[in-house]
Coordinates of C-alpha atoms in Angstrom, one line a residue:
M5 CA -0.8 25.1 -4.7
A6 CA 1.7 22.0 -6.6
E7 CA -0.8 20.4 -9.2
Q8 CA -2.1 16.9 -7.8
R9 CA -2.6 13.8 -9.6
L10 CA -5.1 11.7 -9.0
G11 CA -5.0 9.0 -11.8
G12 CA -6.0 9.1 -15.2
Y13 CA -6.5 6.6 -17.9
Q14 CA -4.2 5.5 -21.3
S15 CA -3.6 2.4 -23.7
N16 CA -1.3 2.1 -26.7
Q17 CA -2.2 0.7 -29.7
S18 CA 1.1 1.7 -30.7
V19 CA 2.9 -1.5 -32.1
P20 CA 0.6 -4.0 -34.7
G21 CA -0.9 -6.7 -32.5
V22 CA -0.2 -5.5 -28.8
D23 CA -3.0 -3.7 -26.7
A24 CA -2.4 -2.4 -23.3
S25 CA -4.5 -0.4 -20.9
Q26 CA -3.9 1.2 -17.7
F27 CA -6.7 2.8 -14.9
S28 CA -6.3 5.0 -11.2
V29 CA -7.3 7.1 -9.6
R30 CA -6.2 7.6 -5.7
T31 CA -7.4 10.4 -3.1
P32 CA -5.6 13.4 -2.3
E33 CA -2.3 13.4 -1.0
G34 CA -3.1 13.6 3.6
G35 CA -6.8 12.0 2.5
I36 CA -10.5 12.9 2.5
P37 CA -11.3 14.5 5.6
V38 CA -14.6 13.3 7.2
G39 CA -15.9 16.2 9.4
D40 CA -13.0 16.6 12.5
A41 CA -12.7 12.9 13.3
F42 CA -11.9 11.0 9.9
R43 CA -9.4 11.1 7.2
L44 CA -10.3 8.2 4.7
S45 CA -7.5 7.3 1.8
G46 CA -6.9 5.0 -1.1
D47 CA -6.3 4.3 -5.0
Y48 CA -7.0 1.2 -7.0
G49 CA -5.5 1.0 -10.2
Q50 CA -5.7 -1.7 -13.1
S51 CA -3.9 -2.6 -16.3
S52 CA -4.1 -5.0 -19.2
V53 CA -2.2 -5.9 -21.9
E54 CA -3.3 -8.4 -25.0
V55 CA -0.7 -10.3 -27.1
T56 CA -1.3 -11.7 -30.4
P57 CA 0.2 -15.0 -30.9
Q58 CA 1.5 -13.3 -35.2
T59 CA 3.0 -10.6 -32.7
M60 CA 5.8 -13.6 -31.2
G61 CA 7.1 -14.9 -34.0
I62 CA 4.1 -17.7 -34.6
P63 CA 3.8 -19.2 -37.9
Q64 CA 0.1 -18.8 -39.1
E65 CA 0.2 -22.8 -39.6
A66 CA 1.1 -23.0 -36.4
I67 CA -1.3 -20.7 -35.0
D68 CA -4.1 -22.4 -37.6
F69 CA -2.9 -25.5 -36.0
F70 CA -2.9 -25.6 -32.1
R71 CA -5.5 -23.4 -32.4
L72 CA -3.7 -20.8 -30.3
Q73 CA -5.2 -17.8 -28.4
N74 CA -4.0 -14.4 -27.8
Q75 CA -1.7 -14.3 -24.4
R76 CA -3.8 -12.3 -22.1
E77 CA -2.2 -10.3 -18.4
E78 CA -4.3 -8.6 -16.6
S79 CA -3.2 -7.3 -12.4
K80 CA -6.2 -5.5 -10.5
S81 CA -5.5 -3.7 -6.9
Y82 CA -6.6 -1.5 -4.4
N83 CA -5.6 -0.1 -1.6
L84 CA -8.0 1.4 1.6
G85 CA -7.2 3.2 4.7
I86 CA -9.1 5.6 7.7
T87 CA -7.9 7.7 10.5
A88 CA -9.4 8.8 13.3
F89 CA -8.9 11.5 15.5
F90 CA -9.3 12.4 18.9
P91 CA -9.9 15.5 20.3
P92 CA -8.6 16.7 24.0
G93 CA -11.1 15.9 26.1
A94 CA -11.9 12.3 25.0
V95 CA -10.6 10.2 27.7
P96 CA -11.4 10.1 31.0
E97 CA -9.9 13.2 32.7
F98 CA -8.0 10.8 34.2
M99 CA -6.3 8.8 31.8
E100 CA -5.5 13.0 29.9
D101 CA -2.0 13.0 31.8
V102 CA -1.1 10.1 31.7
L103 CA -2.0 8.4 27.8
R104 CA -4.4 10.4 25.8
P105 CA -4.8 9.5 22.3
T106 CA -5.0 11.3 19.2
Q107 CA -5.4 9.1 16.8
A108 CA -5.8 5.7 15.4
R109 CA -5.0 4.1 12.1
A110 CA -6.4 1.7 10.1
S111 CA -5.6 0.1 6.2
F112 CA -6.2 -3.0 4.2
G113 CA -4.9 -3.1 0.0
Q114 CA -5.2 -6.9 -2.4
T115 CA -3.0 -7.4 -5.0
R116 CA -5.2 -9.6 -8.5
Q117 CA -2.8 -11.3 -11.2
S118 CA -4.3 -13.4 -14.1
F119 CA -2.5 -14.7 -17.2
S120 CA -3.8 -16.6 -20.1
D121 CA -0.6 -17.9 -22.2
I122 CA -1.4 -18.3 -26.0
T123 CA -2.4 -22.2 -25.2
G124 CA -5.3 -20.6 -23.0
R125 CA -3.5 -22.0 -19.8
E126 CA -4.7 -19.9 -16.6
Q127 CA -2.7 -18.5 -13.7
A128 CA -3.5 -17.3 -10.7
T129 CA -2.1 -15.3 -8.0
S130 CA -3.4 -12.5 -5.7
D131 CA -1.9 -11.1 -1.8
R132 CA -3.4 -9.0 0.3
R133 CA -1.4 -5.8 2.8
R134 CA -2.8 -5.2 6.1
G135 CA -1.8 -2.7 9.1
I136 CA -3.0 -0.9 12.0
G137 CA -0.9 1.8 14.4
G138 CA -2.4 4.4 16.4
Q139 CA -0.8 7.7 18.9
A140 CA -1.0 9.0 22.1
V141 CA 0.6 11.2 24.0
L142 CA 2.4 10.3 27.0
F143 CA 2.5 11.6 31.0
G144 CA 1.3 15.0 28.7
G145 CA 4.8 15.2 27.3
P146 CA 6.2 12.9 24.6
T147 CA 4.4 11.7 21.6
V148 CA 4.1 8.1 21.0
D149 CA 3.6 6.8 18.1
V150 CA 2.8 2.4 17.1
Q151 CA 2.7 0.4 14.0
Y152 CA 1.8 -2.9 13.3
E153 CA 2.1 -4.2 9.4
E154 CA 1.1 -7.3 7.0
P155 CA 3.3 -5.9 3.3
N156 CA 2.0 -9.4 2.2
K157 CA 0.7 -13.1 3.6
F158 CA 3.5 -13.6 4.9
D159 CA 6.1 -11.2 6.3
R160 CA 5.3 -9.3 9.0
R161 CA 6.3 -5.5 10.2
F162 CA 6.8 -3.5 14.1
E163 CA 7.5 0.2 14.3
G164 CA 7.4 2.7 16.6
S165 CA 8.6 6.2 17.7
V166 CA 9.1 8.7 20.7
A167 CA 9.3 12.7 20.1
I168 CA 10.2 13.7 23.1
P169 CA 10.2 17.5 23.5
M170 CA 13.4 20.2 24.6
E171 CA 13.3 23.2 24.8
R172 CA 14.8 23.9 21.3
G173 CA 13.4 21.2 19.3
I174 CA 12.3 17.4 19.1
L175 CA 14.7 14.3 20.2
S176 CA 13.0 11.0 18.5
L177 CA 13.9 7.9 19.3
Y178 CA 12.5 5.1 16.8
G179 CA 13.0 1.3 15.9
S180 CA 11.9 -1.8 14.2
R181 CA 11.9 -5.4 13.1
A182 CA 10.6 -6.9 10.1
L183 CA 9.6 -10.6 10.3
N184 CA 10.7 -12.4 6.7
Q185 CA 9.0 -15.3 5.7
G186 CA 12.3 -16.9 3.5
R187 CA 14.3 -13.9 4.0
P188 CA 16.6 -12.7 6.8
D189 CA 14.8 -10.7 9.6
D190 CA 15.3 -7.3 10.1
S191 CA 15.7 -4.9 12.7
S192 CA 17.0 -0.8 13.0
V193 CA 16.9 1.6 15.4
G194 CA 17.9 5.3 16.1
V195 CA 17.8 9.1 17.0
R196 CA 17.1 12.0 15.4
G197 CA 16.4 14.7 16.4
K198 CA 15.0 19.2 14.8
F199 CA 16.2 21.9 16.5
S200 CA 16.6 25.7 16.6
F201 CA 19.3 27.4 17.4

């Protein structure tokens, strides 16, 4: 079994006047099962860097006169995800042979950053991510997977695929469409297969 790193803490003060630290933790690959119906996944990260004016080469006289302080930069982020599984028989019998859902997914994440310069002026920014998707078996054969994502506050992405079981393998059709703010939109379609001979 391959070793999985689930996080850690690191502090670096090897450079005089610079204090940096980093902490992270995440769930194992594949998430944490909650009974047979759900799986949870997530990660959290935090980092900070503090630098003294002396390290930037500013004379002590200027530091005292302008009352300069340490420059600070901090970042925090987290992501949460949940997948719900639908066993056979979870939907009414008349739907089983038409559209049988097998799973539903939802995710949410947020990033916050703050910066304070040597004069004490502060800046803060934040962003968020979210998504929703699902998977279902269509007419007892092909598996359909759809996903909608907002990787940030401004962009949107749609993805979908159809996996068709065949005699010697699986043929998959897939496509995506990205609607980007301030950048050109992007689309892609393709076909891939996995067969044994």
